[in-house]
PDB file of C-alpha atoms in Angstrom:
ATOM      1  CA  MET F   1     -16.808  38.812  72.511  1.00 88.00           C
ATOM      2  CA  ILE F   2     -16.323  38.534  76.418  1.00 97.00           C
ATOM      3  CA  ILE F   3     -18.076  34.738  77.489  1.00 98.00           C
ATOM      4  CA  ALA F   4     -18.841  34.130  81.155  1.00 98.00           C
ATOM      5  CA  VAL F   5     -19.065  31.016  82.851  1.00 98.00           C
ATOM      6  CA  LEU F   6     -20.119  30.571  86.502  1.00 98.00           C
ATOM      7  CA  GLY F   7     -19.568  27.184  87.824  1.00 97.00           C
ATOM      8  CA  LEU F   8     -16.015  26.250  87.176  1.00 97.00           C
ATOM      9  CA  GLY F   9     -16.425  22.633  88.011  1.00 96.00           C
ATOM     10  CA  GLU F  10     -16.024  19.854  86.059  1.00 96.00           C
ATOM     11  CA  ALA F  11     -18.072  20.695  82.950  1.00 97.00           C
ATOM     12  CA  GLY F  12     -17.411  24.395  83.920  1.00 98.00           C
ATOM     13  CA  GLY F  13     -13.822  23.655  83.552  1.00 98.00           C
ATOM     14  CA  LEU F  14     -13.838  22.104  80.466  1.00 98.00           C
ATOM     15  CA  ILE F  15     -16.005  24.108  78.368  1.00 98.00           C
ATOM     16  CA  SER F  16     -14.513  27.360  79.458  1.00 98.00           C
ATOM     17  CA  ALA F  17     -11.326  26.030  78.805  1.00 98.00           C
ATOM     18  CA  GLY F  18     -12.138  25.284  75.255  1.00 98.00           C
ATOM     19  CA  LEU F  19     -13.475  28.151  74.868  1.00 98.00           C
ATOM     20  CA  ALA F  20     -10.921  30.105  75.300  1.00 98.00           C
ATOM     21  CA  GLU F  21      -8.715  27.469  73.288  1.00 97.00           C
ATOM     22  CA  ALA F  22     -10.693  28.182  70.601  1.00 97.00           C
ATOM     23  CA  GLY F  23     -10.465  32.611  70.894  1.00 96.00           C
ATOM     24  CA  ALA F  24     -13.322  33.753  73.318  1.00 97.00           C
ATOM     25  CA  GLN F  25     -12.599  36.073  75.984  1.00 98.00           C
ATOM     26  CA  VAL F  26     -13.748  33.946  78.755  1.00 98.00           C
ATOM     27  CA  ARG F  27     -14.451  35.198  82.542  1.00 98.00           C
ATOM     28  CA  GLY F  28     -15.048  32.555  85.119  1.00 98.00           C
ATOM     29  CA  TYR F  29     -16.619  32.889  88.732  1.00 98.00           C
ATOM     30  CA  ASP F  30     -16.441  30.187  91.435  1.00 97.00           C
ATOM     31  CA  PRO F  31     -16.133  30.538  94.942  1.00 95.00           C
ATOM     32  CA  LYS F  32     -14.125  26.844  95.623  1.00 94.00           C
ATOM     33  CA  VAL F  33     -12.465  26.837  91.807  1.00 94.00           C
ATOM     34  CA  ALA F  34     -10.047  28.199  90.348  1.00 95.00           C
ATOM     35  CA  PRO F  35     -10.495  28.990  86.222  1.00 96.00           C
ATOM     36  CA  PRO F  36      -8.462  26.671  84.198  1.00 96.00           C
ATOM     37  CA  PRO F  37      -5.633  28.167  82.084  1.00 96.00           C
ATOM     38  CA  GLY F  38      -7.177  31.458  79.500  1.00 97.00           C
ATOM     39  CA  VAL F  39      -9.722  32.132  82.157  1.00 98.00           C
ATOM     40  CA  GLN F  40      -9.941  34.881  83.467  1.00 97.00           C
ATOM     41  CA  GLN F  41     -10.157  35.082  87.356  1.00 97.00           C
ATOM     42  CA  CYS F  42     -13.819  37.225  88.306  1.00 98.00           C
ATOM     43  CA  GLY F  43     -14.851  37.554  92.302  1.00 97.00           C
ATOM     44  CA  SER F  44     -18.184  37.448  91.413  1.00 98.00           C
ATOM     45  CA  ASP F  45     -20.542  36.399  89.699  1.00 98.00           C
ATOM     46  CA  ALA F  46     -21.838  40.406  88.526  1.00 98.00           C
ATOM     47  CA  GLU F  47     -18.176  40.583  87.644  1.00 98.00           C
ATOM     48  CA  ALA F  48     -17.583  38.367  85.667  1.00 98.00           C
ATOM     49  CA  CYS F  49     -20.904  38.904  83.774  1.00 98.00           C
ATOM     50  CA  GLU F  50     -19.503  42.613  83.579  1.00 97.00           C
ATOM     51  CA  GLY F  51     -19.445  43.352  79.286  1.00 96.00           C
ATOM     52  CA  ALA F  52     -20.346  39.730  78.355  1.00 98.00           C
ATOM     53  CA  ALA F  53     -22.885  39.498  75.416  1.00 97.00           C
ATOM     54  CA  LEU F  54     -22.962  35.336  76.438  1.00 98.00           C
ATOM     55  CA  VAL F  55     -23.489  33.868  80.186  1.00 98.00           C
ATOM     56  CA  LEU F  56     -23.004  30.403  80.792  1.00 98.00           C
ATOM     57  CA  SER F  57     -24.664  29.272  83.921  1.00 98.00           C
ATOM     58  CA  LEU F  58     -22.796  26.054  84.421  1.00 97.00           C
ATOM     59  CA  ASN F  59     -22.933  25.321  88.472  1.00 94.00           C
ATOM     60  CA  SER F  60     -26.057  22.959  89.600  1.00 92.00           C
ATOM     61  CA  ALA F  61     -29.790  22.802  88.780  1.00 94.00           C
ATOM     62  CA  ALA F  62     -29.957  24.364  92.713  1.00 95.00           C
ATOM     63  CA  ASP F  63     -27.205  27.239  92.578  1.00 95.00           C
ATOM     64  CA  ALA F  64     -29.110  28.584  89.304  1.00 96.00           C
ATOM     65  CA  PRO F  65     -31.795  30.927  90.786  1.00 97.00           C
ATOM     66  CA  GLN F  66     -29.011  32.139  92.882  1.00 96.00           C
ATOM     67  CA  ALA F  67     -26.250  32.547  90.194  1.00 97.00           C
ATOM     68  CA  LEU F  68     -28.636  34.783  88.124  1.00 97.00           C
ATOM     69  CA  ALA F  69     -29.696  36.589  90.810  1.00 97.00           C
ATOM     70  CA  GLU F  70     -26.416  37.638  92.131  1.00 97.00           C
ATOM     71  CA  GLY F  71     -24.935  37.535  87.867  1.00 98.00           C
ATOM     72  CA  LEU F  72     -28.467  40.267  86.864  1.00 97.00           C
ATOM     73  CA  PRO F  73     -26.484  43.399  88.529  1.00 97.00           C
ATOM     74  CA  GLY F  74     -23.588  43.053  86.111  1.00 97.00           C
ATOM     75  CA  CYS F  75     -25.321  41.579  82.881  1.00 98.00           C
ATOM     76  CA  ALA F  76     -26.247  44.370  80.381  1.00 96.00           C
ATOM     77  CA  PRO F  77     -29.828  44.228  78.910  1.00 96.00           C
ATOM     78  CA  GLY F  78     -30.227  41.770  76.171  1.00 95.00           C
ATOM     79  CA  THR F  79     -27.117  39.704  77.335  1.00 98.00           C
ATOM     80  CA  LEU F  80     -27.939  35.881  76.303  1.00 98.00           C
ATOM     81  CA  TRP F  81     -28.222  33.796  79.643  1.00 98.00           C
ATOM     82  CA  ALA F  82     -27.650  30.287  78.117  1.00 98.00           C
ATOM     83  CA  ASP F  83     -28.626  27.426  81.950  1.00 98.00           C
ATOM     84  CA  LEU F  84     -25.968  24.989  80.368  1.00 98.00           C
ATOM     85  CA  ASN F  85     -27.277  22.943  84.232  1.00 97.00           C
ATOM     86  CA  THR F  86     -29.502  19.877  84.095  1.00 96.00           C
ATOM     87  CA  ALA F  87     -32.974  20.822  85.384  1.00 96.00           C
ATOM     88  CA  SER F  88     -36.596  19.945  85.045  1.00 97.00           C
ATOM     89  CA  PRO F  89     -38.550  21.862  82.511  1.00 98.00           C
ATOM     90  CA  ALA F  90     -39.929  24.100  85.106  1.00 97.00           C
ATOM     91  CA  GLU F  91     -37.020  24.877  87.226  1.00 97.00           C
ATOM     92  CA  LYS F  92     -35.624  26.699  83.463  1.00 97.00           C
ATOM     93  CA  LEU F  93     -39.443  28.452  83.034  1.00 97.00           C
ATOM     94  CA  ALA F  94     -38.696  29.859  86.639  1.00 97.00           C
ATOM     95  CA  LEU F  95     -34.911  31.094  85.607  1.00 97.00           C
ATOM     96  CA  GLN F  96     -37.144  32.469  82.314  1.00 96.00           C
ATOM     97  CA  GLU F  97     -39.384  34.353  84.413  1.00 96.00           C
ATOM     98  CA  THR F  98     -36.780  35.241  87.327  1.00 95.00           C
ATOM     99  CA  ALA F  99     -35.050  37.090  84.700  1.00 95.00           C
ATOM    100  CA  ALA F 100     -37.952  38.630  82.616  1.00 89.00           C
ATOM    101  CA  ASP F 101     -36.426  41.283  79.743  1.00 87.00           C
ATOM    102  CA  ARG F 102     -33.429  42.083  82.309  1.00 94.00           C
ATOM    103  CA  VAL F 103     -31.606  38.860  80.262  1.00 97.00           C
ATOM    104  CA  ARG F 104     -33.078  36.080  77.821  1.00 98.00           C
ATOM    105  CA  VAL F 105     -32.461  33.253  79.093  1.00 98.00           C
ATOM    106  CA  VAL F 106     -31.279  30.103  76.503  1.00 98.00           C
ATOM    107  CA  ASP F 107     -32.010  26.493  77.919  1.00 98.00           C
ATOM    108  CA  VAL F 108     -29.710  24.472  77.054  1.00 98.00           C
ATOM    109  CA  ALA F 109     -28.996  20.558  78.219  1.00 98.00           C
ATOM    110  CA  LEU F 110     -25.778  18.789  77.447  1.00 98.00           C
ATOM    111  CA  MET F 111     -26.632  15.942  75.744  1.00 97.00           C
ATOM    112  CA  SER F 112     -23.356  13.415  76.686  1.00 95.00           C
ATOM    113  CA  PRO F 113     -21.254  13.261  79.447  1.00 94.00           C
ATOM    114  CA  VAL F 114     -18.246  16.357  78.935  1.00 97.00           C
ATOM    115  CA  PRO F 115     -15.126  14.888  80.432  1.00 96.00           C
ATOM    116  CA  GLY F 116     -13.445  13.549  76.756  1.00 95.00           C
ATOM    117  CA  HIS F 117     -15.989  15.754  75.017  1.00 96.00           C
ATOM    118  CA  GLY F 118     -15.365  19.778  76.805  1.00 97.00           C
ATOM    119  CA  LEU F 119     -16.556  22.031  74.373  1.00 97.00           C
ATOM    120  CA  LEU F 120     -17.396  19.321  72.133  1.00 97.00           C
ATOM    121  CA  THR F 121     -20.107  17.996  73.926  1.00 97.00           C
ATOM    122  CA  PRO F 122     -23.419  17.687  72.142  1.00 98.00           C
ATOM    123  CA  MET F 123     -25.761  20.232  73.306  1.00 98.00           C
ATOM    124  CA  THR F 124     -29.613  21.093  72.359  1.00 98.00           C
ATOM    125  CA  ALA F 125     -31.069  24.496  72.584  1.00 98.00           C
ATOM    126  CA  SER F 126     -34.260  26.392  73.299  1.00 98.00           C
ATOM    127  CA  GLY F 127     -36.315  29.121  73.862  1.00 98.00           C
ATOM    128  CA  PRO F 128     -37.013  32.418  71.545  1.00 97.00           C
ATOM    129  CA  ALA F 129     -32.482  33.586  71.495  1.00 98.00           C
ATOM    130  CA  ALA F 130     -31.613  29.737  70.899  1.00 98.00           C
ATOM    131  CA  SER F 131     -30.695  30.492  67.627  1.00 98.00           C
ATOM    132  CA  GLU F 132     -28.480  32.941  68.509  1.00 98.00           C
ATOM    133  CA  TYR F 133     -27.022  31.385  71.172  1.00 98.00           C
ATOM    134  CA  ALA F 134     -25.554  28.789  68.187  1.00 98.00           C
ATOM    135  CA  ALA F 135     -24.665  31.669  66.372  1.00 98.00           C
ATOM    136  CA  VAL F 136     -22.004  32.887  69.034  1.00 98.00           C
ATOM    137  CA  MET F 137     -21.340  29.153  70.243  1.00 98.00           C
ATOM    138  CA  ARG F 138     -21.216  27.084  66.837  1.00 98.00           C
ATOM    139  CA  PRO F 139     -18.268  29.306  65.718  1.00 98.00           C
ATOM    140  CA  LEU F 140     -16.236  28.254  68.828  1.00 98.00           C
ATOM    141  CA  GLY F 141     -16.684  24.609  67.559  1.00 97.00           C
ATOM    142  CA  ALA F 142     -19.622  23.665  69.784  1.00 98.00           C
ATOM    143  CA  ALA F 143     -22.042  21.421  68.446  1.00 97.00           C
ATOM    144  CA  VAL F 144     -25.544  23.260  68.982  1.00 98.00           C
ATOM    145  CA  ASP F 145     -29.327  21.184  67.767  1.00 98.00           C
ATOM    146  CA  VAL F 146     -31.529  24.428  67.986  1.00 98.00           C
ATOM    147  CA  LEU F 147     -34.985  23.038  68.958  1.00 98.00           C
ATOM    148  CA  ASP F 148     -37.784  25.003  68.105  1.00 95.00           C
ATOM    149  CA  GLY F 149     -40.270  25.170  71.489  1.00 96.00           C
ATOM    150  CA  PRO F 150     -39.733  27.387  74.494  1.00 97.00           C
ATOM    151  CA  VAL F 151     -37.352  27.604  77.247  1.00 98.00           C
ATOM    152  CA  GLY F 152     -37.749  24.024  79.231  1.00 98.00           C
ATOM    153  CA  ALA F 153     -38.095  21.846  76.096  1.00 98.00           C
ATOM    154  CA  ALA F 154     -34.456  20.964  75.581  1.00 98.00           C
ATOM    155  CA  ALA F 155     -34.964  20.074  79.289  1.00 98.00           C
ATOM    156  CA  THR F 156     -37.603  17.986  78.119  1.00 98.00           C
ATOM    157  CA  HIS F 157     -35.436  15.847  75.996  1.00 97.00           C
ATOM    158  CA  LYS F 158     -32.786  16.086  77.396  1.00 97.00           C
ATOM    159  CA  LEU F 159     -34.645  14.334  80.690  1.00 97.00           C
ATOM    160  CA  LEU F 160     -36.831  11.524  78.532  1.00 97.00           C
ATOM    161  CA  ARG F 161     -33.482  10.428  77.485  1.00 96.00           C
ATOM    162  CA  SER F 162     -32.114  10.216  80.815  1.00 96.00           C
ATOM    163  CA  VAL F 163     -35.020   7.755  82.052  1.00 97.00           C
ATOM    164  CA  PHE F 164     -34.083   5.310  79.260  1.00 96.00           C
ATOM    165  CA  TYR F 165     -30.211   5.760  80.041  1.00 95.00           C
ATOM    166  CA  LYS F 166     -30.183   5.813  83.863  1.00 96.00           C
ATOM    167  CA  GLY F 167     -33.389   3.295  83.975  1.00 97.00           C
ATOM    168  CA  LEU F 168     -30.928   1.380  82.060  1.00 97.00           C
ATOM    169  CA  ALA F 169     -28.076   1.404  83.844  1.00 98.00           C
ATOM    170  CA  ALA F 170     -30.232   0.892  87.059  1.00 98.00           C
ATOM    171  CA  ALA F 171     -31.256  -2.562  85.205  1.00 98.00           C
ATOM    172  CA  VAL F 172     -27.312  -3.348  84.817  1.00 98.00           C
ATOM    173  CA  LEU F 173     -26.433  -2.390  87.965  1.00 98.00           C
ATOM    174  CA  GLU F 174     -29.121  -4.022  89.639  1.00 98.00           C
ATOM    175  CA  ALA F 175     -28.937  -7.724  87.787  1.00 98.00           C
ATOM    176  CA  THR F 176     -25.133  -7.634  88.109  1.00 98.00           C
ATOM    177  CA  ALA F 177     -25.210  -7.164  92.151  1.00 98.00           C
ATOM    178  CA  ALA F 178     -27.594 -10.295  91.828  1.00 98.00           C
ATOM    179  CA  ALA F 179     -25.478 -12.195  89.565  1.00 98.00           C
ATOM    180  CA  ARG F 180     -21.897 -11.728  91.559  1.00 98.00           C
ATOM    181  CA  ALA F 181     -24.040 -12.601  94.999  1.00 98.00           C
ATOM    182  CA  ALA F 182     -25.323 -15.880  92.541  1.00 98.00           C
ATOM    183  CA  GLY F 183     -21.662 -16.639  91.529  1.00 98.00           C
ATOM    184  CA  LEU F 184     -22.336 -16.158  87.581  1.00 98.00           C
ATOM    185  CA  SER F 185     -21.324 -12.476  86.735  1.00 98.00           C
ATOM    186  CA  GLU F 186     -19.615 -13.418  83.963  1.00 98.00           C
ATOM    187  CA  TRP F 187     -22.344 -15.174  83.036  1.00 98.00           C
ATOM    188  CA  LEU F 188     -24.663 -12.094  82.344  1.00 98.00           C
ATOM    189  CA  ARG F 189     -22.004  -9.883  81.724  1.00 98.00           C
ATOM    190  CA  GLY F 190     -21.811 -11.604  78.755  1.00 98.00           C
ATOM    191  CA  ASN F 191     -25.186 -12.173  78.451  1.00 98.00           C
ATOM    192  CA  ILE F 192     -26.095  -8.228  78.576  1.00 98.00           C
ATOM    193  CA  ALA F 193     -23.121  -7.706  76.116  1.00 98.00           C
ATOM    194  CA  GLU F 194     -24.890 -10.269  73.460  1.00 97.00           C
ATOM    195  CA  GLU F 195     -28.007  -8.094  74.203  1.00 96.00           C
ATOM    196  CA  LEU F 196     -26.886  -4.858  73.731  1.00 97.00           C
ATOM    197  CA  ILE F 197     -24.901  -6.006  70.353  1.00 97.00           C
ATOM    198  CA  ARG F 198     -28.139  -7.256  68.712  1.00 96.00           C
ATOM    199  CA  ALA F 199     -30.209  -4.719  69.094  1.00 96.00           C
ATOM    200  CA  ASP F 200     -31.205  -2.746  66.621  1.00 95.00           C
ATOM    201  CA  SER F 201     -34.960  -0.560  65.736  1.00 93.00           C
ATOM    202  CA  ALA F 202     -37.422  -3.351  66.012  1.00 95.00           C
ATOM    203  CA  THR F 203     -35.294  -4.125  69.657  1.00 96.00           C
ATOM    204  CA  LEU F 204     -38.096  -0.986  70.400  1.00 95.00           C
ATOM    205  CA  GLN F 205     -40.873  -2.890  68.793  1.00 94.00           C
ATOM    206  CA  ARG F 206     -40.781  -5.737  70.297  1.00 94.00           C
ATOM    207  CA  LEU F 207     -40.222  -4.049  74.024  1.00 95.00           C
ATOM    208  CA  LEU F 208     -42.717  -2.011  73.838  1.00 94.00           C
ATOM    209  CA  THR F 209     -45.504  -4.941  72.600  1.00 94.00           C
ATOM    210  CA  GLY F 210     -43.995  -7.944  73.864  1.00 95.00           C
ATOM    211  CA  SER F 211     -44.808  -6.438  77.731  1.00 96.00           C
ATOM    212  CA  LYS F 212     -48.302  -5.362  76.656  1.00 94.00           C
ATOM    213  CA  THR F 213     -49.066  -8.391  75.807  1.00 95.00           C
ATOM    214  CA  HIS F 214     -47.223 -10.455  78.195  1.00 96.00           C
ATOM    215  CA  ALA F 215     -47.765  -8.839  80.882  1.00 96.00           C
ATOM    216  CA  VAL F 216     -49.597 -11.300  83.416  1.00 96.00           C
ATOM    217  CA  ARG F 217     -47.181 -13.715  82.427  1.00 97.00           C
ATOM    218  CA  ARG F 218     -44.535 -11.435  83.231  1.00 97.00           C
ATOM    219  CA  ILE F 219     -45.631 -10.197  86.506  1.00 98.00           C
ATOM    220  CA  HIS F 220     -45.457 -13.377  87.957  1.00 98.00           C
ATOM    221  CA  GLU F 221     -41.327 -14.091  86.294  1.00 98.00           C
ATOM    222  CA  MET F 222     -41.207 -10.566  87.787  1.00 98.00           C
ATOM    223  CA  GLU F 223     -42.483 -11.344  91.285  1.00 98.00           C
ATOM    224  CA  ALA F 224     -39.582 -14.349  91.330  1.00 98.00           C
ATOM    225  CA  ALA F 225     -37.468 -12.611  90.710  1.00 98.00           C
ATOM    226  CA  GLU F 226     -37.792 -10.259  93.859  1.00 98.00           C
ATOM    227  CA  ARG F 227     -37.857 -12.650  95.488  1.00 98.00           C
ATOM    228  CA  LEU F 228     -34.002 -14.861  94.345  1.00 98.00           C
ATOM    229  CA  LEU F 229     -32.844 -11.452  94.896  1.00 98.00           C
ATOM    230  CA  GLY F 230     -33.926 -11.074  98.408  1.00 98.00           C
ATOM    231  CA  ASP F 231     -32.715 -14.594  99.165  1.00 98.00           C
ATOM    232  CA  LEU F 232     -29.776 -12.913  97.400  1.00 98.00           C
ATOM    233  CA  GLY F 233     -29.535 -10.377  99.213  1.00 98.00           C
ATOM    234  CA  VAL F 234     -29.740  -7.792  96.760  1.00 98.00           C
ATOM    235  CA  PRO F 235     -32.277  -5.112  97.005  1.00 98.00           C
ATOM    236  CA  ALA F 236     -35.092  -5.357  93.969  1.00 98.00           C
ATOM    237  CA  ARG F 237     -35.882  -1.832  93.506  1.00 98.00           C
ATOM    238  CA  VAL F 238     -35.972  -2.321  89.194  1.00 98.00           C
ATOM    239  CA  THR F 239     -37.659  -5.512  89.526  1.00 98.00           C
ATOM    240  CA  ARG F 240     -40.354  -4.305  91.546  1.00 98.00           C
ATOM    241  CA  ALA F 241     -40.947  -0.842  89.543  1.00 98.00           C
ATOM    242  CA  SER F 242     -40.664  -3.500  86.498  1.00 98.00           C
ATOM    243  CA  ARG F 243     -43.494  -5.439  87.954  1.00 98.00           C
ATOM    244  CA  ASP F 244     -45.163  -2.044  89.038  1.00 98.00           C
ATOM    245  CA  TRP F 245     -45.149  -2.026  85.018  1.00 97.00           C
ATOM    246  CA  LEU F 246     -46.560  -4.731  84.097  1.00 97.00           C
ATOM    247  CA  ALA F 247     -49.493  -4.668  86.379  1.00 97.00           C
ATOM    248  CA  ASP F 248     -50.561  -1.597  84.323  1.00 97.00           C
ATOM    249  CA  LEU F 249     -50.623  -3.087  81.552  1.00 96.00           C
ATOM    250  CA  ALA F 250     -52.062  -5.644  82.819  1.00 96.00           C
ATOM    251  CA  ASP F 251     -54.832  -3.932  83.864  1.00 94.00           C
ATOM    252  CA  GLY F 252     -55.096  -1.231  80.376  1.00 92.00           C
ATOM    253  CA  ALA F 253     -52.484   1.058  80.382  1.00 90.00           C
ATOM    254  CA  GLU F 254     -50.757   1.827  76.898  1.00 88.00           C
ATOM    255  CA  PRO F 255     -46.904   1.219  76.877  1.00 84.00           C
TER     256      PRO F 255
END
């Protein structure tokens, strides 16, 4: 089976290399990056797609529509077109609409960073052809979780997870920047590490119920925190967002 990989940057390069090492015949195209060893270099998206039963689009959400438009002329009817870019559900559905009946779009979300994992990066797939995508990729070593949902469902799962993880990272960045400015960096890092180690399934419920129950008091607490960060010269982006969420909870919003 021929697999085409469009976009050979960090993620595309590692995944295409893993596919080649697993024994797949891999054709790749990227206007700026040479393919890794074992991957046949092609001169265009369409050329890479010629003869491929599966196409992996790994460029970017912004470039995915153009990659599809330029790759379609090289695709045989019924080709599996897997979009692995981080995009909104609406953007994934737009690709499906553009493809019409020419290729079968599979929404694939990469659920952890690709460096260090490569082809073994956990994937979540959705859409009518998601099971067929999994049937191709699993024997090559990929871990694919198939969702019972349309194109866009995998993107929804990934982005909801991203709200938490990237939001947590932003809170840590803001807090540690303020601690550094206050000369308390080592203390706060240790405190954060202890809290993360102690966290369990009950922690989530405490965060939800506690935020609602103590919203009014915590609004004032976060307003004081915002003033502290202002005095320290640290932008209080996450702190202000936390205050605003607490204000909504105090007004009756549900967590």
